[in-house]
mmCIF file of C-alpha atoms in Angstrom:
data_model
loop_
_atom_site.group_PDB
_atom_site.id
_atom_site.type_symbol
_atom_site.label_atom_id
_atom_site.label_comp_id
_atom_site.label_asym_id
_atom_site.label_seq_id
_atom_site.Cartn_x
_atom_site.Cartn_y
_atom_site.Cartn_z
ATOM 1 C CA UNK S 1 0.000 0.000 0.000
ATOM 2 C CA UNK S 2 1.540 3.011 -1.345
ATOM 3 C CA UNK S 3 1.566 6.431 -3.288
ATOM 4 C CA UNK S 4 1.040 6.198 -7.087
ATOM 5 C CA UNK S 5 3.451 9.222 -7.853
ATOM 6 C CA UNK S 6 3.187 10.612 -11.744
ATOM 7 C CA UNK S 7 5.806 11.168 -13.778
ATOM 8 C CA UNK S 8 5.548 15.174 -12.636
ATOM 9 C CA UNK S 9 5.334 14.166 -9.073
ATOM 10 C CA UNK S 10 9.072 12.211 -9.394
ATOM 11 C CA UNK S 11 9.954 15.116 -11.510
ATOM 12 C CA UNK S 12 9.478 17.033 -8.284
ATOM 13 C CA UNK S 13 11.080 14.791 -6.219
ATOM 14 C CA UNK S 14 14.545 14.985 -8.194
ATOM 15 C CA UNK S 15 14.141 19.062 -8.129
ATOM 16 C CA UNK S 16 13.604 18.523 -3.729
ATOM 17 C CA UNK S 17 16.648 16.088 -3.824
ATOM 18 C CA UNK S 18 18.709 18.521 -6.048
ATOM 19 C CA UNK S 19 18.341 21.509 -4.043
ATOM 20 C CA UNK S 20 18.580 19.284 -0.758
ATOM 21 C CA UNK S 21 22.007 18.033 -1.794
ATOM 22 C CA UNK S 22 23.065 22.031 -2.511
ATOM 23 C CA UNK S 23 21.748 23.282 -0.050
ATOM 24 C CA UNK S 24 21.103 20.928 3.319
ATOM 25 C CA UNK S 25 24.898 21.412 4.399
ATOM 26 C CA UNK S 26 25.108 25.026 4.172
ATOM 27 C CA UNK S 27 23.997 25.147 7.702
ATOM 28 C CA UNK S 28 23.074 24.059 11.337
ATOM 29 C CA UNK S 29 19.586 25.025 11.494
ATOM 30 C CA UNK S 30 17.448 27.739 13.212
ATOM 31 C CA UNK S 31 16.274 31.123 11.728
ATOM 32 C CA UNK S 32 19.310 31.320 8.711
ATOM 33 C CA UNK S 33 18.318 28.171 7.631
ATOM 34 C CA UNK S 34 14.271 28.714 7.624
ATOM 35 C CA UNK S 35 15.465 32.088 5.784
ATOM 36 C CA UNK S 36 17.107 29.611 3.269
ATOM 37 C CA UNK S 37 14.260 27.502 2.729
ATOM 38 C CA UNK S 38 11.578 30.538 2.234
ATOM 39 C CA UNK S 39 13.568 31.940 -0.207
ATOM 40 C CA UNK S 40 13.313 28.931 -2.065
ATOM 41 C CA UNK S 41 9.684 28.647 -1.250
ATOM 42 C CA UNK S 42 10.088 25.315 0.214
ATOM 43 C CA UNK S 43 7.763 26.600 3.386
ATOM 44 C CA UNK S 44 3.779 26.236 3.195
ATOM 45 C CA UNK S 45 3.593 23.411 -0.116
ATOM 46 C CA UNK S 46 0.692 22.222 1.890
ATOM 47 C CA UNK S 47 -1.378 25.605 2.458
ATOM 48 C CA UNK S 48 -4.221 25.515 0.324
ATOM 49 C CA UNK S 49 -3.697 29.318 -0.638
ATOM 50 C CA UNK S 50 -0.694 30.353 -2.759
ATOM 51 C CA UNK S 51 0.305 34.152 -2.610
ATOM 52 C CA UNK S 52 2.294 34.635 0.660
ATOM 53 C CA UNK S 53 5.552 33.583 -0.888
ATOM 54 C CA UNK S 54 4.974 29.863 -1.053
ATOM 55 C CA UNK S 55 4.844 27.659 -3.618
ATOM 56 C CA UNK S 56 1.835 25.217 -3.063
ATOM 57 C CA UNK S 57 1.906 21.638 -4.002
ATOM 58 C CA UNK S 58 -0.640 18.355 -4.073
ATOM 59 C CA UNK S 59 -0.580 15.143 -1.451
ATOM 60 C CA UNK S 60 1.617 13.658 -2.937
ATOM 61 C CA UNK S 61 4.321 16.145 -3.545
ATOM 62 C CA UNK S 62 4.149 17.072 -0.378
ATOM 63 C CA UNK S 63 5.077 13.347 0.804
ATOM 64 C CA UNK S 64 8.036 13.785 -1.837
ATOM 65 C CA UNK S 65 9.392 16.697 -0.272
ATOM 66 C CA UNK S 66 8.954 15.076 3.145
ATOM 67 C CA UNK S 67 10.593 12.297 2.644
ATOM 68 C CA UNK S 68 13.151 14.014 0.936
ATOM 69 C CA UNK S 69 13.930 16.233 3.218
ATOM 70 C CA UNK S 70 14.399 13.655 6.135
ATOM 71 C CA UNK S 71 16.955 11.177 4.112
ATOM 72 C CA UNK S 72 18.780 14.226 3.174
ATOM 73 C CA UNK S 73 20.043 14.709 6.469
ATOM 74 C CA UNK S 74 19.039 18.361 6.501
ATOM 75 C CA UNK S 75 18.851 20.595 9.835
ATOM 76 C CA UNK S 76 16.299 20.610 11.977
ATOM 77 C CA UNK S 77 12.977 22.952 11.596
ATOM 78 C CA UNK S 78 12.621 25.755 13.587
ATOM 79 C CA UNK S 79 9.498 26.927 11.916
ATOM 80 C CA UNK S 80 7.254 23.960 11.403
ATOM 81 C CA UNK S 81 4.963 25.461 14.498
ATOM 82 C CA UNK S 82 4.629 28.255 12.357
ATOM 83 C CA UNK S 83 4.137 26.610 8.801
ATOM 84 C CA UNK S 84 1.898 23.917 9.610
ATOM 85 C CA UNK S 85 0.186 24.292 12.984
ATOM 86 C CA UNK S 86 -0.224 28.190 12.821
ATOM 87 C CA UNK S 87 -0.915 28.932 9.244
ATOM 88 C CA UNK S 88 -3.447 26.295 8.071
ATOM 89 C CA UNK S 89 -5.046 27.586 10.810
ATOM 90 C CA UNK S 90 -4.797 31.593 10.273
ATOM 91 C CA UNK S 91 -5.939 29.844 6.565
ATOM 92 C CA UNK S 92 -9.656 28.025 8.236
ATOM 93 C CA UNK S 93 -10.181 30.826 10.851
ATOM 94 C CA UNK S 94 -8.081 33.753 10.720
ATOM 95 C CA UNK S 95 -9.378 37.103 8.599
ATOM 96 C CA UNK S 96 -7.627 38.923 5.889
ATOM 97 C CA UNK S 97 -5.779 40.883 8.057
ATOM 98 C CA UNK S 98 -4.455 38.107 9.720
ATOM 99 C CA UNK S 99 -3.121 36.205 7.029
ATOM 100 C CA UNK S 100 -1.513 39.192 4.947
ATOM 101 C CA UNK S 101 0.403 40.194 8.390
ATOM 102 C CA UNK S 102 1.538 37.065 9.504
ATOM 103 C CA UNK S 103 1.622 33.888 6.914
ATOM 104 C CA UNK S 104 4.239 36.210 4.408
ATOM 105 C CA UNK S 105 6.704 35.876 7.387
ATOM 106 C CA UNK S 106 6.500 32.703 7.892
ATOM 107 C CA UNK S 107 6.813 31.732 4.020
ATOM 108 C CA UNK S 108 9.835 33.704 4.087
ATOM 109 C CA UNK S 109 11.371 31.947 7.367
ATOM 110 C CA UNK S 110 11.765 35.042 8.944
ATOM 111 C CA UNK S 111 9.451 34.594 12.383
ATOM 112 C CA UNK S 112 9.277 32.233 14.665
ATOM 113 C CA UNK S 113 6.458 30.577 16.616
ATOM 114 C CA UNK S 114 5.421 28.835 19.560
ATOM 115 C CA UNK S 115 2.558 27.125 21.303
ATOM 116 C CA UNK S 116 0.873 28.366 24.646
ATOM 117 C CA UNK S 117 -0.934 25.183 25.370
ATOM 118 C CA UNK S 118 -0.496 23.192 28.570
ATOM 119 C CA UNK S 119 -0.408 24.517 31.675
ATOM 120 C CA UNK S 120 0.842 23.713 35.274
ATOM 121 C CA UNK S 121 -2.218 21.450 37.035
ATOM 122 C CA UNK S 122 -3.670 21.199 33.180
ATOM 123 C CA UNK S 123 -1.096 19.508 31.623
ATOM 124 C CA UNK S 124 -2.764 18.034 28.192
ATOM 125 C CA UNK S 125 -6.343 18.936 29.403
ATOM 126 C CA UNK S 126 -6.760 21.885 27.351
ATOM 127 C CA UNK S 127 -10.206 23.157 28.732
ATOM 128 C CA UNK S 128 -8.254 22.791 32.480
ATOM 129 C CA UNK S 129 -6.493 26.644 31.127
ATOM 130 C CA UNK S 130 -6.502 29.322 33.923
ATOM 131 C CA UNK S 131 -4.807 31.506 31.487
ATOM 132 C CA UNK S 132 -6.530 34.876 31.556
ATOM 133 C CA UNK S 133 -7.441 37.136 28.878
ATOM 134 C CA UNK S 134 -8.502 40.810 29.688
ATOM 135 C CA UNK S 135 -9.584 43.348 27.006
ATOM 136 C CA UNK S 136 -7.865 46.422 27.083
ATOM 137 C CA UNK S 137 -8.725 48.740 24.174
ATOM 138 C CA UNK S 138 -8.217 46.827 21.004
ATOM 139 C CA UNK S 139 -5.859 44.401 22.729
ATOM 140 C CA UNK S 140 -5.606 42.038 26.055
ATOM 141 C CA UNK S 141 -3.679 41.884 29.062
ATOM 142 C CA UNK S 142 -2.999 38.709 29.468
ATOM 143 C CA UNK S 143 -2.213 36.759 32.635
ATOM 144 C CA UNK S 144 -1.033 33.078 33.301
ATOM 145 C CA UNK S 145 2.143 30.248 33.245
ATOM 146 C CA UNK S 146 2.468 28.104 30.057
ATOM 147 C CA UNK S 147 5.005 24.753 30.298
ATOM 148 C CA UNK S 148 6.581 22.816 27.892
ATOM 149 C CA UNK S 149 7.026 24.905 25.279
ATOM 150 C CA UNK S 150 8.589 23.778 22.377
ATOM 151 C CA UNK S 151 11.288 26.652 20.922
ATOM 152 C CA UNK S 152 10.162 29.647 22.765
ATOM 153 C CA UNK S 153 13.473 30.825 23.912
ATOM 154 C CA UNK S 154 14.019 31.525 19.724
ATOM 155 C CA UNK S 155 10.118 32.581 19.086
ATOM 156 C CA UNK S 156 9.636 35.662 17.843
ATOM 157 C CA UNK S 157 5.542 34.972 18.526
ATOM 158 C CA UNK S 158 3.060 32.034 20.416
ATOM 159 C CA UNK S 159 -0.350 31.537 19.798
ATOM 160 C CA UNK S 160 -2.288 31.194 23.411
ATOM 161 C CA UNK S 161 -5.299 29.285 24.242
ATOM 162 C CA UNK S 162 -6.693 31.760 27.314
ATOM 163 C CA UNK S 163 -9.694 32.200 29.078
ATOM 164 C CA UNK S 164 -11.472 35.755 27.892
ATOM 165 C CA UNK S 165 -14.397 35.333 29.727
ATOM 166 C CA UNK S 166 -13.580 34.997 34.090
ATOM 167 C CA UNK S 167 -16.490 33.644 34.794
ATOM 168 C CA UNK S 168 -16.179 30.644 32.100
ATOM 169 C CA UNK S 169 -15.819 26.698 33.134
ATOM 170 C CA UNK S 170 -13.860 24.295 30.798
ATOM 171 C CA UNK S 171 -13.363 24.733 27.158
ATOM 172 C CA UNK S 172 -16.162 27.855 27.042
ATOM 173 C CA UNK S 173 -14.894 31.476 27.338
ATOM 174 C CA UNK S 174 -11.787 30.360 25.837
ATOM 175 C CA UNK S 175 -9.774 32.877 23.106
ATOM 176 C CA UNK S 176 -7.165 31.924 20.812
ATOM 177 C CA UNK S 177 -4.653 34.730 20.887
ATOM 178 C CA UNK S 178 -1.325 35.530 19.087
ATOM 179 C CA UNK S 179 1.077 37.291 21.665
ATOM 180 C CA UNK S 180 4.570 38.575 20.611
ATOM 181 C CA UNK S 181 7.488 37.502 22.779
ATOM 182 C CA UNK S 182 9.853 40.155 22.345
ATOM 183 C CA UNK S 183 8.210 42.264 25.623
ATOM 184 C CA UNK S 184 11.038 42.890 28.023
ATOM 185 C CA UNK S 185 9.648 42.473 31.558
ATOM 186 C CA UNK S 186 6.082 41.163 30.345
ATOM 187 C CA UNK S 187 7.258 37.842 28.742
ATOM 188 C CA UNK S 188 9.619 35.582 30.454
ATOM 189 C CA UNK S 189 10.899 32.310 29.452
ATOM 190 C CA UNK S 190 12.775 29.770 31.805
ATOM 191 C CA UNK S 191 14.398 26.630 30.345
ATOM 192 C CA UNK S 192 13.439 23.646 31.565
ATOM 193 C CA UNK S 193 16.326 21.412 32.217
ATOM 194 C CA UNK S 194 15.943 17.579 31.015
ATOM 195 C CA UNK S 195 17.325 14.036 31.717
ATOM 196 C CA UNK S 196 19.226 14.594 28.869
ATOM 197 C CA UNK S 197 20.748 17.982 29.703
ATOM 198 C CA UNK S 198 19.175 20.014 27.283
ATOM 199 C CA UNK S 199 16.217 21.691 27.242
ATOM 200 C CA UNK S 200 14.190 21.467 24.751
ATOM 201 C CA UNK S 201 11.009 22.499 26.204
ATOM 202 C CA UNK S 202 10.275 25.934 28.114
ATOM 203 C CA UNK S 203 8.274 27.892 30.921
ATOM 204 C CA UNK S 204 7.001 31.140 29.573
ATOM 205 C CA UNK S 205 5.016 33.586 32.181
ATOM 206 C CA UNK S 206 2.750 36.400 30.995
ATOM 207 C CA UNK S 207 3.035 39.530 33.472
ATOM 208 C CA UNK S 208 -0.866 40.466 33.302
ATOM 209 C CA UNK S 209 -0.269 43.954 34.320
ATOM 210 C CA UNK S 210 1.740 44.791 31.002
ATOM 211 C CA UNK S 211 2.100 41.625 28.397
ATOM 212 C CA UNK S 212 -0.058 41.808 25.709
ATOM 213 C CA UNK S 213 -2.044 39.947 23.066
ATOM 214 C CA UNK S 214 -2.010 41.356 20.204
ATOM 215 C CA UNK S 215 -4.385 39.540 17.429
ATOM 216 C CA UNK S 216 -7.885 37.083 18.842
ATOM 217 C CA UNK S 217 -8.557 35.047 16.221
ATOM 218 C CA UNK S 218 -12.200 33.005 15.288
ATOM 219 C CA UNK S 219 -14.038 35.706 17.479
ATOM 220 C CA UNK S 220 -14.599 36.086 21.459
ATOM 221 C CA UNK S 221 -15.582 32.795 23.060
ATOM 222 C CA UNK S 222 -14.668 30.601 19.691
ATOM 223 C CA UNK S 223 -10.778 29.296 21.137
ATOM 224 C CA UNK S 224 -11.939 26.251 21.920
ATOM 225 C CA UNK S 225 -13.076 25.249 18.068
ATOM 226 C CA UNK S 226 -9.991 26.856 16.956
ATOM 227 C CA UNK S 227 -7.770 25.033 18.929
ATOM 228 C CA UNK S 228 -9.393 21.947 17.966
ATOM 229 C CA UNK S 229 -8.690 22.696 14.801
ATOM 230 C CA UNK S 230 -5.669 23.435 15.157
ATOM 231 C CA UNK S 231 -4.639 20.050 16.524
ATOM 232 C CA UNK S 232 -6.541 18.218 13.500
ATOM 233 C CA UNK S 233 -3.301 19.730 11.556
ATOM 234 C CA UNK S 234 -0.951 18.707 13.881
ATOM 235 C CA UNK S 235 -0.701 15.381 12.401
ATOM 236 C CA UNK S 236 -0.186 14.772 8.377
ATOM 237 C CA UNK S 237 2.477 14.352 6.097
ATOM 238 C CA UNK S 238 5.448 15.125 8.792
ATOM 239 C CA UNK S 239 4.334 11.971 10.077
ATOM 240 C CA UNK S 240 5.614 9.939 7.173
ATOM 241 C CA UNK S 241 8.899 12.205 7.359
ATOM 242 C CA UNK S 242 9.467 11.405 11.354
ATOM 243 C CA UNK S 243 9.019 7.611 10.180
ATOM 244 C CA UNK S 244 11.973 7.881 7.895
ATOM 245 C CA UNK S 245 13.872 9.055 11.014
ATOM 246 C CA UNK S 246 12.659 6.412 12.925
ATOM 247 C CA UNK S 247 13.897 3.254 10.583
ATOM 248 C CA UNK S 248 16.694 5.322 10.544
ATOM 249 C CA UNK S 249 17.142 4.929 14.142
ATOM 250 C CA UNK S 250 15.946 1.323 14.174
ATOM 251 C CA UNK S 251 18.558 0.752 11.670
ATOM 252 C CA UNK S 252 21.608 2.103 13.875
ATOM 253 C CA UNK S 253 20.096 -0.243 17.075
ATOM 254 C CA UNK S 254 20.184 -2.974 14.624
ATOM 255 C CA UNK S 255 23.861 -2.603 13.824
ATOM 256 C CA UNK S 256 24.789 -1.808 17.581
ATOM 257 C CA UNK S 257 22.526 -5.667 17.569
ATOM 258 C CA UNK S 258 25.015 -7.173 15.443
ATOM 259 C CA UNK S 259 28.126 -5.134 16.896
ATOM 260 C CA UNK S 260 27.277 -6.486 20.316
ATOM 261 C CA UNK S 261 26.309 -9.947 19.680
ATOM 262 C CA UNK S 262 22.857 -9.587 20.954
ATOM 263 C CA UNK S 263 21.829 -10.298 17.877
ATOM 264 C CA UNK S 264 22.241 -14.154 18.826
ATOM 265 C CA UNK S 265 19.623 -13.388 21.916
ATOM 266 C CA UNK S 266 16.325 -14.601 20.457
ATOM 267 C CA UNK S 267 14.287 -12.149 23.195
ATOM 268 C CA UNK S 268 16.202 -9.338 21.333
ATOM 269 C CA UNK S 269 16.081 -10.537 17.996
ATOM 270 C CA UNK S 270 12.058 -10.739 18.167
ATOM 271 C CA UNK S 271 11.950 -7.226 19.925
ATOM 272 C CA UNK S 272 13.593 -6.252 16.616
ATOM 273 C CA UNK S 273 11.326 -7.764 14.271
ATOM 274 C CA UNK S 274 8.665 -6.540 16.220
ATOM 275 C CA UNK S 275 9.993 -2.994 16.318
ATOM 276 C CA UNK S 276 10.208 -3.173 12.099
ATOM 277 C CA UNK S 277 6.684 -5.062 11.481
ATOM 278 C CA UNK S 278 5.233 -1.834 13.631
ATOM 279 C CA UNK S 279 7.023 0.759 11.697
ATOM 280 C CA UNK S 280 5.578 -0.687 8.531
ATOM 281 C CA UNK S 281 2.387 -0.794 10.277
ATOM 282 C CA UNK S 282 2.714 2.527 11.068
ATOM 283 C CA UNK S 283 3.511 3.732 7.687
ATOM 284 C CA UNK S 284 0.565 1.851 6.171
ATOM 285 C CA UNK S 285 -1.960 3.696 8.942
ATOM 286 C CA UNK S 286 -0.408 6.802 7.839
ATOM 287 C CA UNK S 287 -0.921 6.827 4.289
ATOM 288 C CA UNK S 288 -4.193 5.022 4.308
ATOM 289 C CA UNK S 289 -5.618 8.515 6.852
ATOM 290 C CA UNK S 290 -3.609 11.338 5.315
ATOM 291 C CA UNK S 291 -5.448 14.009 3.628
ATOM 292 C CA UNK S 292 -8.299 12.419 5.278
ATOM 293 C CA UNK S 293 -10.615 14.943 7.448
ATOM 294 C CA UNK S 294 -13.745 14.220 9.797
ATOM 295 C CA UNK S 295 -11.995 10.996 11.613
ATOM 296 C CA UNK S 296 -12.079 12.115 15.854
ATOM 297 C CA UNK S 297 -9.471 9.492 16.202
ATOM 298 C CA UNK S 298 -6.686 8.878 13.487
ATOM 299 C CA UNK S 299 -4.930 11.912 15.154
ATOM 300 C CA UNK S 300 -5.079 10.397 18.879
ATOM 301 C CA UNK S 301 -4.406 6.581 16.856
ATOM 302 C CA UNK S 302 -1.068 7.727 15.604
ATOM 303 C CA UNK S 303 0.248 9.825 18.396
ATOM 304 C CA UNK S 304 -0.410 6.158 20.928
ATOM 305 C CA UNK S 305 0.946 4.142 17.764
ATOM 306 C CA UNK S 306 4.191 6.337 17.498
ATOM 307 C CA UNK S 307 4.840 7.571 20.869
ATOM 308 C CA UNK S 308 4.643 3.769 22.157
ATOM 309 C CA UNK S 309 7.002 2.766 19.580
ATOM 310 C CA UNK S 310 10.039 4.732 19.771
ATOM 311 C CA UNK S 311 9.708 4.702 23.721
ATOM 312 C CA UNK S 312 10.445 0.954 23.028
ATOM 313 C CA UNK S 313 13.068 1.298 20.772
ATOM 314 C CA UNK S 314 14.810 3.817 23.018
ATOM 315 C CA UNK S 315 15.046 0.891 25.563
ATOM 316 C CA UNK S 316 15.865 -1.750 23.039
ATOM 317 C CA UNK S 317 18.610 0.846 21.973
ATOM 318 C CA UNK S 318 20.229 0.166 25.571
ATOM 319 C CA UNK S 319 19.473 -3.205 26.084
ATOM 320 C CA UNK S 320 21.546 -4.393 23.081
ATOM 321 C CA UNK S 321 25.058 -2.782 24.075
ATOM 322 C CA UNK S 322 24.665 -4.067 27.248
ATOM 323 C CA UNK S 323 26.853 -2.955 30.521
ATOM 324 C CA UNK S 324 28.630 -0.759 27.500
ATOM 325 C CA UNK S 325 24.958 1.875 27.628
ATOM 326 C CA UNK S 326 26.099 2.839 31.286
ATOM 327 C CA UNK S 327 28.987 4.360 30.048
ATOM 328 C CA UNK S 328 29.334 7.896 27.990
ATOM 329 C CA UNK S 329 31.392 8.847 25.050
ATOM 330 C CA UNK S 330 33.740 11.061 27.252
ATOM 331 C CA UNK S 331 34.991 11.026 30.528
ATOM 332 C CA UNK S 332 32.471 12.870 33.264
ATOM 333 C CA UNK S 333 34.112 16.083 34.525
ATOM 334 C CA UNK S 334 31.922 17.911 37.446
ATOM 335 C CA UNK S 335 32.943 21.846 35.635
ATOM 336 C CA UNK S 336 31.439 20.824 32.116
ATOM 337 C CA UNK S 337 28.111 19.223 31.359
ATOM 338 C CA UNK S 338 27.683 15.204 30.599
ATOM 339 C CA UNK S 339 28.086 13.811 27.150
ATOM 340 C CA UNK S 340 25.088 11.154 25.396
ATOM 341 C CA UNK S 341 26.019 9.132 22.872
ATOM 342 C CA UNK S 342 23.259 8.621 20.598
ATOM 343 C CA UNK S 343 21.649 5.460 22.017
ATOM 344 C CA UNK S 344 21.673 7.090 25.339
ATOM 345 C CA UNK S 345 19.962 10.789 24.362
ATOM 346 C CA UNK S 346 17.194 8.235 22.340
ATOM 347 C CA UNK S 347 16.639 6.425 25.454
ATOM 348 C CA UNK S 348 16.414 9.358 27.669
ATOM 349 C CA UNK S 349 14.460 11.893 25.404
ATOM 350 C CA UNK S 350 11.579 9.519 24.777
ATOM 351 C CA UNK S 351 10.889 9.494 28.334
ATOM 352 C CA UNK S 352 8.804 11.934 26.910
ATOM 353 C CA UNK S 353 7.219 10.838 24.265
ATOM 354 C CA UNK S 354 3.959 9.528 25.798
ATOM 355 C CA UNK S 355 4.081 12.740 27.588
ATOM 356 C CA UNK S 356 3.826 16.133 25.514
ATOM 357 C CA UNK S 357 1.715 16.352 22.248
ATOM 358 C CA UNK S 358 -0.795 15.063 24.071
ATOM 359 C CA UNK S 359 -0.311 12.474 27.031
ATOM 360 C CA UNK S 360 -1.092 8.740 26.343
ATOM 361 C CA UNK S 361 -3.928 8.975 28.936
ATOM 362 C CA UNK S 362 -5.607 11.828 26.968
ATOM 363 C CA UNK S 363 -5.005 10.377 23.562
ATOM 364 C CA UNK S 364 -7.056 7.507 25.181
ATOM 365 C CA UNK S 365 -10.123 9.238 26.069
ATOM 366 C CA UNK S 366 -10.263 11.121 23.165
ATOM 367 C CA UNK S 367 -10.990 7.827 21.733
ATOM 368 C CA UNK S 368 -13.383 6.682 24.167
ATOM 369 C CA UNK S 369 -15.278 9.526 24.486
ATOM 370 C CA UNK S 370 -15.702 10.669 20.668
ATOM 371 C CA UNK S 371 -14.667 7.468 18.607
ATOM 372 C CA UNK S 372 -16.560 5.273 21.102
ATOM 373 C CA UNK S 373 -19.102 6.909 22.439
ATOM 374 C CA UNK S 374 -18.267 5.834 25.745
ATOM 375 C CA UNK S 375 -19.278 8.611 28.597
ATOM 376 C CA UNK S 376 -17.086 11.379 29.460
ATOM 377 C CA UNK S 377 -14.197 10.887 31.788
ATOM 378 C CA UNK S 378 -15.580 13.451 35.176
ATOM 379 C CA UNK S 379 -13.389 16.232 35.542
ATOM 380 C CA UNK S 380 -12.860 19.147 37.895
ATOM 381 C CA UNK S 381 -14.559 22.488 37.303
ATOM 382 C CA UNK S 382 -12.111 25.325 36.291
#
């Protein structure tokens, strides 16, 4: 089960692998490298509306350049919040205004965005926000703590799920706002520190007596069906892209297999099979729901199906150098920061997997409650 690319669509996929090979080496990622890519109009192929400095392409292209981009090794995206969380959204809800300030910026690579989701106490219960939203003039003060934010030390913006109305409970009286970062003394962000010594993720605060939000968008009262929507883009054709990373990965513990000798283990050798029969699985799930709209549960599916996997393989990563996992590449000094090999940041990072994006336990009763029809887990007022 597979794409049936056309002649034009391979044609397409030599002109992404051409430019790839120029052009994926020239750098290490972040904002010089989106800046690279817009100029190229590589960002938005999937936004249904050309115009803002994108080139715009069909399903299947779009798989093409996907899984193009991942063998080619290229740097990381710092603008993929932006591109195709952000925008397809501005696209459904947002008004003219809104799309001719902000999607031309992010089809050039030239601002960053974030996501004000989750929440201390909240976690991935969206309608649990205590966020607040007050209008002041043609803007809002807005008040709150958001956690685990992806890239906001390097955002230059983050959309905010808040609560406009005081007096709301649960996912009504909820705004979807777009707040600038760059506010000195308003907006603070605080790294939070990982098991693997990075930090990836972020605290960001919003001082309610200055920080402001700038831009509501779908109307007063409406952030709960935006940011429902938004989240029904959050999974798509990057899906078949972080797959090609993953049999990457599985194919690096299979060597380290072979290197080590477990290989010979039969536990380990089914635990590899098994890890490859999923993927494939995986990949087959993905391509027969892509472009596919009105499912409640295909997102929550594949975030359990993928999240669940490469936890796994993280351990089986370990488990097949043996005593030789406990070790790092370099020797530990207490004045400098401890080294991961790769095996070892896999094993660590994923930790995390069931966690953000949407916890394992919510992805759950999404599927219960609205694939099911089971009845609603109870849950405290807000």
């Amino acid at each position: 089960m597979d794409f049936g690319f056309s002649e034009e669509d391979e044609a397409f996929r030599v002109e992404a692998r051409a430019w790839l090979a120029a052009h994926a080496g020239t750098g290490t990622g972040g904002r010089a490298w989106e800046r690279t890519l817009g100029k190229a109009g590589w960002i938005g192929l999937g936004w249904p509306e050309p115009g803002y400095g994108n080139r715009t392409a069909g399903l299947t292209r779009q798989v093409a350049w996907a899984e193009e981009y991942a063998r080619s090794s290229a740097p990381p995206r710092s603008g993929h919040i932006g591109e195709n969380l952000l925008a397809p959204t501005l696209l459904a809800h947002g008004t003219d205004a809104h799309k001719a300030r902000f999607l031309p910026p992010i089809a050039a690579g030239e601002e960053l965005w974030c996501q004000g989701y989750s929440e201390p106490g909240a976690g991935s219960d969206l309608a649990g926000v205590r966020t607040v939203a007050v209008p002041d003039g043609p803007h809002y003060r807005i008040t709150g703590q958001k956690t685990w934010t992806s890239l906001a030390r390097d955002a230059d913006w983050c959309f905010v799920l808040a609560r406009t109305d005081p007096d709301s409970r649960r996912h009504h009286g909820l705004g979807f706002l777009l707040v600038p970062m760059d506010q000195p003394g308003r907006v603070e962000v605080r790294p939070i520190r990982q098991l693997t010594g990075t930090s990836d993720f972020n605290e960001v605060f919003f001082d309610g007596a200055y920080a402001r939000a700038e831009h509501l968008v779908g109307g007063a009262g409406e952030g709960w069906r935006v940011a429902m929507s938004l989240l029904g883009f959050e999974r798509g054709v990057s899906t078949l892209a972080q797959q090609i990373g993953f049999a990457e990965e599985l194919a690096r513990v299979v060597r380290a297999a072979r290197e080590s000798g477990a290989v010979h283990d039969p536990v380990v050798r089914a635990r590899l099979v098994r890890q490859w029969a999923e993927l494939r699985t995986m990949r087959w799930n993905a391509l027969r729901t892509l472009g596919g709209f009105g499912d409640p549960g295909a997102p929550s599916v594949a975030k359990l199906l993928w999240a669940g996997w490469h936890q796994r393989l993280g351990e089986l990563a370990v488990q097949v150098r043996g005593a030789a996992a406990t070790a790092g590449p370099a020797d530990w000094s207490p004045a400098a920061p401890y080294e991961l090999d790769a095996a070892q940041h896999l094993f660590l990072f994923s930790r995390a997997d069931t966690v953000y994006g949407g916890s394992d336990q919510i992805q759950r009763g999404i599927v219960a409650e609205r694939v099911l029809g089971l009845p609603r887990e109870p849950k405290g007022a807000v």
